[in-house]
Amino acid sequence: MASNVLIMRLSAGLAVLLILSGCVRRAPEPLRPSPYPGRTPAPLVGGLVDRPIDGGTQGAVVRVGADLGRCLAELNAARVTFSPVPDRTNTATCGLRQGGVLGADMGTVARMAPGDVQMTCQTALALSIWRRQSLEPAAREILGSDVVQIDHMGAYACRNVNNGAGSTRISAHSQAAALDFAGVRLRDGRRISVTNGWNGEGAEARFLRRIRDDACRIFGTTLSPDYNAVHYDHLHLEATDTRFCR
């Protein structure tokens, strides 16, 4: 009996020594089967808003914007606040489809003024690309300051083109597919407007013409003061599958 007790004590002591020396290792846990056998991970959604403008940008906006689910996923991945609203019809020629309210872009500093603008998701996608890939970097490069506010004249409005002056053609605004950009306010306190800054050769004119030219590669129709007198004070940015830039 005494020998058995001695053997047990020696075994316990040896076990303690082995543990302290790191020689005893816990057996690896068995691999757990996947709860979704045969399923491959879904590709990450997003990236269009943060992709540099190229020859395929406008086509990508049209393709992605035509699918509300994909459009929302792109905006969400880029941290752009967009709240969908139910489709509605105001008149036979005016209504909102696949639209919502564009709120703050949490990936940038500048805010829209007025805020919470109703528009189609496709328009929100095009605007988000334009502001991140053109408007804000162009302001830093040419004007030497960050944009803190983007001034506009609205998006959704049941009206004809040129506010009905001399035309019976329905405006893209009646489908919430366009926004009229008026200018920006900079962190250093300057206000740059299309009205006062378009003409000339100075930095303000270079900035406004740069963002107009970039908009032509994102939006289907972009109209500036070079188009007609009606647009003397804004850029008309229309997210459609058209091809017109002036």
mmCIF file with all atom_site columns, N, CA and C in Angstrom, residues 13-24:
data_model
loop_
_atom_site.group_PDB
_atom_site.id
_atom_site.type_symbol
_atom_site.label_atom_id
_atom_site.label_alt_id
_atom_site.label_comp_id
_atom_site.label_asym_id
_atom_site.label_entity_id
_atom_site.label_seq_id
_atom_site.pdbx_PDB_ins_code
_atom_site.Cartn_x
_atom_site.Cartn_y
_atom_site.Cartn_z
_atom_site.occupancy
_atom_site.B_iso_or_equiv
_atom_site.pdbx_formal_charge
_atom_site.auth_seq_id
_atom_site.auth_comp_id
_atom_site.auth_asym_id
_atom_site.auth_atom_id
_atom_site.pdbx_PDB_model_num
ATOM 1  N N  . GLY A 1 13 ? 3.727 14.606 -8.896  1.00 0.00 ? 13 GLY A N  1
ATOM 2  C CA . GLY A 1 13 ? 4.823 15.570 -8.944  1.00 0.00 ? 13 GLY A CA 1
ATOM 3  C C  . GLY A 1 13 ? 5.378 15.705 -10.347 1.00 0.00 ? 13 GLY A C  1
ATOM 4  N N  . LEU A 1 14 ? 5.509 14.588 -11.057 1.00 0.00 ? 14 LEU A N  1
ATOM 5  C CA . LEU A 1 14 ? 6.002 14.617 -12.427 1.00 0.00 ? 14 LEU A CA 1
ATOM 6  C C  . LEU A 1 14 ? 5.055 15.397 -13.339 1.00 0.00 ? 14 LEU A C  1
ATOM 7  N N  . ALA A 1 15 ? 3.775 15.231 -13.121 1.00 0.00 ? 15 ALA A N  1
ATOM 8  C CA . ALA A 1 15 ? 2.783 15.948 -13.931 1.00 0.00 ? 15 ALA A CA 1
ATOM 9  C C  . ALA A 1 15 ? 2.900 17.443 -13.733 1.00 0.00 ? 15 ALA A C  1
ATOM 10 N N  . VAL A 1 16 ? 3.117 17.861 -12.457 1.00 0.00 ? 16 VAL A N  1
ATOM 11 C CA . VAL A 1 16 ? 3.275 19.285 -12.167 1.00 0.00 ? 16 VAL A CA 1
ATOM 12 C C  . VAL A 1 16 ? 4.499 19.844 -12.863 1.00 0.00 ? 16 VAL A C  1
ATOM 13 N N  . LEU A 1 17 ? 5.592 19.085 -12.823 1.00 0.00 ? 17 LEU A N  1
ATOM 14 C CA . LEU A 1 17 ? 6.828 19.522 -13.480 1.00 0.00 ? 17 LEU A CA 1
ATOM 15 C C  . LEU A 1 17 ? 6.635 19.664 -14.983 1.00 0.00 ? 17 LEU A C  1
ATOM 16 N N  . LEU A 1 18 ? 5.919 18.719 -15.561 1.00 0.00 ? 18 LEU A N  1
ATOM 17 C CA . LEU A 1 18 ? 5.689 18.767 -17.001 1.00 0.00 ? 18 LEU A CA 1
ATOM 18 C C  . LEU A 1 18 ? 4.856 19.982 -17.388 1.00 0.00 ? 18 LEU A C  1
ATOM 19 N N  . ILE A 1 19 ? 3.852 20.285 -16.573 1.00 0.00 ? 19 ILE A N  1
ATOM 20 C CA . ILE A 1 19 ? 3.005 21.453 -16.858 1.00 0.00 ? 19 ILE A CA 1
ATOM 21 C C  . ILE A 1 19 ? 3.814 22.732 -16.775 1.00 0.00 ? 19 ILE A C  1
ATOM 22 N N  . LEU A 1 20 ? 4.631 22.838 -15.692 1.00 0.00 ? 20 LEU A N  1
ATOM 23 C CA . LEU A 1 20 ? 5.441 24.034 -15.508 1.00 0.00 ? 20 LEU A CA 1
ATOM 24 C C  . LEU A 1 20 ? 6.477 24.201 -16.617 1.00 0.00 ? 20 LEU A C  1
ATOM 25 N N  . SER A 1 21 ? 6.963 23.119 -17.129 1.00 0.00 ? 21 SER A N  1
ATOM 26 C CA . SER A 1 21 ? 7.977 23.195 -18.179 1.00 0.00 ? 21 SER A CA 1
ATOM 27 C C  . SER A 1 21 ? 7.380 23.406 -19.564 1.00 0.00 ? 21 SER A C  1
ATOM 28 N N  . GLY A 1 22 ? 6.033 23.411 -19.666 1.00 0.00 ? 22 GLY A N  1
ATOM 29 C CA . GLY A 1 22 ? 5.375 23.639 -20.952 1.00 0.00 ? 22 GLY A CA 1
ATOM 30 C C  . GLY A 1 22 ? 5.334 22.419 -21.831 1.00 0.00 ? 22 GLY A C  1
ATOM 31 N N  . CYS A 1 23 ? 5.652 21.259 -21.267 1.00 0.00 ? 23 CYS A N  1
ATOM 32 C CA . CYS A 1 23 ? 5.678 20.044 -22.075 1.00 0.00 ? 23 CYS A CA 1
ATOM 33 C C  . CYS A 1 23 ? 4.299 19.471 -22.302 1.00 0.00 ? 23 CYS A C  1
ATOM 34 N N  . VAL A 1 24 ? 3.367 19.799 -21.414 1.00 0.00 ? 24 VAL A N  1
ATOM 35 C CA . VAL A 1 24 ? 2.020 19.287 -21.583 1.00 0.00 ? 24 VAL A CA 1
ATOM 36 C C  . VAL A 1 24 ? 1.227 20.272 -22.423 1.00 0.00 ? 24 VAL A C  1
#
